[in-house]
């Protein structure tokens, strides 16, 4: 069977009217993907970024409204500098080369995390593409770089302290990095690890979690569709009864 007809078959099982409103992806396994091929880890990050591009297109084709991708955590600064540079180089290249794709597809770029520690030219590239895509309204693409869920919560708490009054959960929601972004309904983590590694901790209170052994650079549109079908079989109760 051809790849194409196989994909069409999966798509038939997918209910396009019941897609998650916000899908969040923890893109893990780039290093192992490279090591298993006898390549330096930087090749894995390059391949991971190529895959990010493809999956963004797949999500936009499906009509997903919001997508967040975890690309670099605050804990990832513990890695060797050349590996960190290779991750930033891939993101930099993506922002330079693909902003036109975002505009053509009506994809608005947003950022979650702390821009302060990133290289200045990467910050500038982010700001430029966010400005260029600010009126796009088909999909929001949210990139988490130098992101920590705990730090986001502490940032919000500090804003509340500065405001000087006690607050409700609803007030707190508005103090997060991206108050207009709905909480993720579906979270995918690749590479077999079954943890959140500090990603969107507050927002994931009721997210459906999906773990796959597939390493991020090998995660295909078919894998995405299988995951989405799995999501559509979940029963979400939010603490209530069926
Ligand atoms: C995910 O892949 C990318 C980042 C964390 C930046 P890894 O680099 O963590 O790959 P593994 O987990 O070591 O295979
Ligand atoms: C999580 O992956 C962070 C990103 C995917 C950016 P890690 O590889 O950093 O997570 P741990 O160390 O396995 O928990
Ligand atoms: Mg990892």
Short mmCIF file of C-alpha atoms and ligand atoms in Angstrom, two decimals:
data_model
loop_
_atom_site.label_atom_id
_atom_site.label_comp_id
_atom_site.label_asym_id
_atom_site.label_seq_id
_atom_site.Cartn_x
_atom_site.Cartn_y
_atom_site.Cartn_z
CA UNK A 1 0.00 0.00 0.00
CA UNK A 2 1.35 3.45 -0.83
CA UNK A 3 2.14 5.89 1.97
CA UNK A 4 -0.47 8.24 0.57
CA UNK A 5 -3.36 5.76 0.63
CA UNK A 6 -2.34 4.62 4.11
CA UNK A 7 -2.55 8.20 5.35
CA UNK A 8 -5.93 8.70 3.71
CA UNK A 9 -7.16 5.58 5.49
CA UNK A 10 -6.15 6.93 8.91
CA UNK A 11 -7.62 10.32 8.11
CA UNK A 12 -10.97 8.65 7.45
CA UNK A 13 -11.05 7.48 11.09
CA UNK A 14 -10.28 10.99 12.32
CA UNK A 15 -13.28 13.15 13.13
CA UNK A 16 -12.29 16.59 11.87
CA UNK A 17 -15.09 18.19 13.89
CA UNK A 18 -13.63 16.93 17.20
CA UNK A 19 -10.04 18.03 17.08
CA UNK A 20 -8.32 19.48 20.15
CA UNK A 21 -8.52 23.25 20.33
CA UNK A 22 -4.95 23.42 21.62
CA UNK A 23 -2.38 20.70 21.07
CA UNK A 24 0.93 20.91 22.92
CA UNK A 25 3.94 18.85 21.87
CA UNK A 26 7.02 18.02 23.93
CA UNK A 27 9.47 17.34 21.11
CA UNK A 28 11.85 14.87 22.75
CA UNK A 29 14.37 12.38 21.37
CA UNK A 30 16.46 14.43 18.92
CA UNK A 31 19.72 13.39 20.60
CA UNK A 32 18.90 9.66 20.62
CA UNK A 33 17.73 9.87 17.00
CA UNK A 34 21.18 11.18 16.01
CA UNK A 35 23.20 8.88 18.28
CA UNK A 36 21.44 5.80 16.92
CA UNK A 37 22.59 6.86 13.46
CA UNK A 38 26.17 7.46 14.60
CA UNK A 39 25.70 11.21 14.12
CA UNK A 40 26.46 14.13 16.45
CA UNK A 41 23.49 15.33 18.54
CA UNK A 42 23.39 18.60 16.58
CA UNK A 43 22.16 16.61 13.53
CA UNK A 44 19.28 15.40 15.64
CA UNK A 45 18.30 18.97 16.47
CA UNK A 46 18.47 19.91 12.80
CA UNK A 47 16.30 16.92 11.86
CA UNK A 48 13.98 17.79 14.76
CA UNK A 49 13.53 21.31 13.43
CA UNK A 50 12.83 19.99 9.91
CA UNK A 51 10.15 17.80 11.45
CA UNK A 52 8.71 20.72 13.39
CA UNK A 53 8.21 22.52 10.06
CA UNK A 54 6.36 19.53 8.60
CA UNK A 55 4.15 18.96 11.63
CA UNK A 56 3.19 22.66 11.72
CA UNK A 57 1.97 22.30 8.11
CA UNK A 58 0.09 19.09 8.99
CA UNK A 59 -1.61 20.80 11.94
CA UNK A 60 -2.51 23.79 9.81
CA UNK A 61 -3.93 21.45 7.10
CA UNK A 62 -6.09 19.78 9.74
CA UNK A 63 -7.40 23.15 10.94
CA UNK A 64 -5.96 22.98 14.47
CA UNK A 65 -6.43 26.40 16.08
CA UNK A 66 -3.60 26.46 18.63
CA UNK A 67 -0.33 24.53 18.83
CA UNK A 68 2.48 24.85 21.38
CA UNK A 69 5.88 23.25 20.93
CA UNK A 70 8.46 22.79 23.68
CA UNK A 71 11.82 23.46 22.01
CA UNK A 72 14.16 24.42 24.87
CA UNK A 73 13.65 24.31 28.62
CA UNK A 74 15.37 26.48 31.25
CA UNK A 75 17.02 23.23 32.39
CA UNK A 76 18.48 22.64 28.91
CA UNK A 77 21.14 25.31 29.67
CA UNK A 78 22.92 22.46 31.51
CA UNK A 79 23.91 21.00 28.11
CA UNK A 80 27.22 21.67 26.30
CA UNK A 81 27.32 25.10 24.65
CA UNK A 82 27.80 23.68 21.13
CA UNK A 83 24.62 21.64 21.49
CA UNK A 84 22.72 24.70 22.75
CA UNK A 85 24.07 26.69 19.78
CA UNK A 86 22.89 24.02 17.36
CA UNK A 87 19.35 24.20 18.79
CA UNK A 88 19.28 28.00 18.54
CA UNK A 89 20.75 27.87 15.01
CA UNK A 90 17.92 25.62 13.85
CA UNK A 91 15.27 27.91 15.37
CA UNK A 92 17.01 31.00 13.94
CA UNK A 93 17.06 29.42 10.46
CA UNK A 94 13.40 28.47 10.76
CA UNK A 95 12.36 32.01 11.66
CA UNK A 96 14.41 33.51 8.81
CA UNK A 97 13.37 31.06 6.13
CA UNK A 98 9.80 30.15 6.96
CA UNK A 99 8.06 33.32 8.11
CA UNK A 100 6.45 33.62 4.64
CA UNK A 101 4.89 30.15 5.11
CA UNK A 102 3.34 31.34 8.37
CA UNK A 103 1.94 34.45 6.70
CA UNK A 104 0.59 32.52 3.68
CA UNK A 105 -1.18 30.07 5.98
CA UNK A 106 -2.52 32.68 8.40
CA UNK A 107 -0.41 31.38 11.29
CA UNK A 108 0.32 33.79 14.12
CA UNK A 109 3.58 33.21 15.99
CA UNK A 110 3.64 33.64 19.76
CA UNK A 111 6.40 33.02 22.29
CA UNK A 112 6.21 31.56 25.78
CA UNK A 113 9.11 31.68 28.23
CA UNK A 114 11.76 34.22 29.11
CA UNK A 115 13.37 35.93 26.12
CA UNK A 116 15.98 37.65 28.30
CA UNK A 117 18.65 34.95 28.26
CA UNK A 118 18.44 34.21 24.51
CA UNK A 119 20.96 35.58 21.94
CA UNK A 120 19.93 39.10 20.86
CA UNK A 121 19.58 38.23 17.17
CA UNK A 122 17.25 35.34 18.02
CA UNK A 123 15.13 37.66 20.17
CA UNK A 124 15.04 40.13 17.26
CA UNK A 125 14.01 37.37 14.83
CA UNK A 126 11.18 36.34 17.19
CA UNK A 127 9.98 39.91 17.57
CA UNK A 128 10.09 40.48 13.80
CA UNK A 129 8.09 37.34 12.93
CA UNK A 130 5.61 37.94 15.77
CA UNK A 131 5.03 41.46 14.40
CA UNK A 132 4.73 40.20 10.79
CA UNK A 133 2.14 37.57 11.78
CA UNK A 134 0.24 39.45 14.49
CA UNK A 135 -2.95 39.78 12.42
CA UNK A 136 -2.98 36.13 11.25
CA UNK A 137 -6.00 34.36 12.65
CA UNK A 138 -6.24 30.80 11.29
CA UNK A 139 -3.88 29.23 13.79
CA UNK A 140 -1.60 30.28 16.66
CA UNK A 141 1.85 28.71 16.75
CA UNK A 142 3.38 29.05 20.17
CA UNK A 143 7.08 28.29 20.61
CA UNK A 144 8.45 27.60 24.10
CA UNK A 145 12.14 28.42 24.28
CA UNK A 146 13.95 29.06 27.56
CA UNK A 147 10.65 28.03 29.11
CA UNK A 148 9.90 26.72 32.60
CA UNK A 149 6.37 26.03 33.81
CA UNK A 150 7.36 26.82 37.40
CA UNK A 151 8.97 30.11 36.39
CA UNK A 152 5.86 31.09 34.44
CA UNK A 153 3.78 30.48 37.58
CA UNK A 154 6.22 32.52 39.68
CA UNK A 155 6.18 35.35 37.07
CA UNK A 156 2.39 35.43 37.34
CA UNK A 157 2.54 35.33 41.16
CA UNK A 158 4.94 38.28 41.16
CA UNK A 159 2.58 40.26 38.92
CA UNK A 160 -0.19 39.53 41.44
CA UNK A 161 2.01 40.75 44.31
CA UNK A 162 2.85 43.93 42.38
CA UNK A 163 -0.89 44.49 41.84
CA UNK A 164 -1.17 44.20 45.62
CA UNK A 165 -4.44 42.33 46.12
CA UNK A 166 -5.63 38.77 46.61
CA UNK A 167 -6.74 37.06 43.42
CA UNK A 168 -8.94 34.25 42.12
CA UNK A 169 -7.99 31.41 39.75
CA UNK A 170 -9.60 33.38 36.90
CA UNK A 171 -7.50 36.45 37.77
CA UNK A 172 -4.38 34.26 37.90
CA UNK A 173 -5.10 32.86 34.41
CA UNK A 174 -4.85 36.40 33.08
CA UNK A 175 -1.38 36.87 34.60
CA UNK A 176 0.22 33.96 32.74
CA UNK A 177 2.60 34.58 29.81
CA UNK A 178 -0.16 34.17 27.19
CA UNK A 179 -3.49 34.93 28.87
CA UNK A 180 -5.44 34.67 25.60
CA UNK A 181 -4.16 31.13 24.86
CA UNK A 182 -6.60 28.39 25.97
CA UNK A 183 -5.15 25.54 28.08
CA UNK A 184 -3.93 22.58 25.98
CA UNK A 185 -6.55 19.85 25.69
CA UNK A 186 -4.05 17.38 24.27
CA UNK A 187 -0.34 16.91 25.03
CA UNK A 188 1.93 14.63 23.03
CA UNK A 189 5.40 13.68 24.25
CA UNK A 190 7.68 11.74 21.94
CA UNK A 191 10.67 9.47 22.77
CA UNK A 192 9.09 7.26 25.43
CA UNK A 193 9.69 9.48 28.47
CA UNK A 194 6.54 9.79 30.55
CA UNK A 195 6.92 13.13 32.30
CA UNK A 196 6.16 16.79 31.71
CA UNK A 197 9.70 18.11 32.31
CA UNK A 198 8.35 21.49 33.50
CA UNK A 199 6.12 22.23 30.49
CA UNK A 200 2.95 24.34 30.98
CA UNK A 201 2.34 22.86 34.44
CA UNK A 202 -0.49 25.21 35.42
CA UNK A 203 -2.27 24.93 32.06
CA UNK A 204 -2.11 21.12 31.97
CA UNK A 205 -4.38 20.57 34.97
CA UNK A 206 -6.94 18.75 32.77
CA UNK A 207 -4.99 18.03 29.59
CA UNK A 208 -5.17 14.57 28.03
CA UNK A 209 -1.65 13.13 27.87
CA UNK A 210 -0.27 10.92 25.11
CA UNK A 211 3.17 9.30 25.21
CA UNK A 212 4.77 7.63 22.22
CA UNK A 213 8.12 5.88 21.87
CA UNK A 214 8.70 7.45 18.45
CA UNK A 215 11.65 9.88 18.54
CA UNK A 216 10.72 13.41 17.53
CA UNK A 217 12.57 13.56 14.16
CA UNK A 218 10.77 10.33 13.14
CA UNK A 219 7.29 11.48 14.27
CA UNK A 220 5.18 11.63 11.11
CA UNK A 221 1.82 12.98 10.06
CA UNK A 222 0.55 9.40 10.38
CA UNK A 223 1.75 9.27 14.03
CA UNK A 224 0.03 12.61 14.62
CA UNK A 225 -3.24 11.34 13.19
CA UNK A 226 -3.05 8.14 15.27
CA UNK A 227 -2.51 10.26 18.39
CA UNK A 228 -5.48 12.47 17.51
CA UNK A 229 -7.70 9.42 17.00
CA UNK A 230 -6.62 8.23 20.45
CA UNK A 231 -7.60 11.66 21.86
CA UNK A 232 -11.04 11.34 20.27
CA UNK A 233 -11.65 8.13 22.23
CA UNK A 234 -10.98 9.75 25.60
CA UNK A 235 -13.78 10.62 27.95
CA UNK A 236 -13.15 13.99 29.52
CA UNK A 237 -15.04 14.50 32.75
CA UNK A 238 -13.32 17.43 34.47
CA UNK A 239 -14.29 15.98 37.82
CA UNK A 240 -17.96 15.60 36.92
CA UNK A 241 -19.96 12.52 36.02
CA UNK A 242 -20.39 11.14 32.55
C1 LIG B 1 14.66 17.20 22.55
O1 LIG B 1 15.58 16.22 22.25
C2 LIG B 1 15.17 18.59 22.29
C3 LIG B 1 15.55 19.32 23.49
C4 LIG B 1 15.39 18.94 24.72
C5 LIG B 1 16.19 20.60 23.28
P1 LIG B 1 16.76 15.81 23.25
O2 LIG B 1 17.95 16.62 22.88
O3 LIG B 1 16.34 15.91 24.65
O4 LIG B 1 16.97 14.32 22.83
P2 LIG B 1 17.25 13.09 23.80
O5 LIG B 1 16.15 13.06 24.81
O6 LIG B 1 18.58 13.32 24.43
O7 LIG B 1 17.23 11.91 22.89
C1 LIG B 2 12.10 18.25 27.58
O1 LIG B 2 13.07 17.37 27.14
C2 LIG B 2 12.34 19.61 27.02
C3 LIG B 2 12.12 19.76 25.59
C4 LIG B 2 11.61 18.86 24.79
C5 LIG B 2 12.50 21.03 25.05
P1 LIG B 2 14.36 17.00 28.02
O2 LIG B 2 15.11 16.01 27.24
O3 LIG B 2 15.06 18.26 28.40
O4 LIG B 2 13.71 16.40 29.33
P2 LIG B 2 14.27 15.38 30.40
O5 LIG B 2 15.61 15.90 30.86
O6 LIG B 2 14.38 14.04 29.74
O7 LIG B 2 13.23 15.37 31.48
MG1 LIG B 3 15.43 14.61 25.93
#
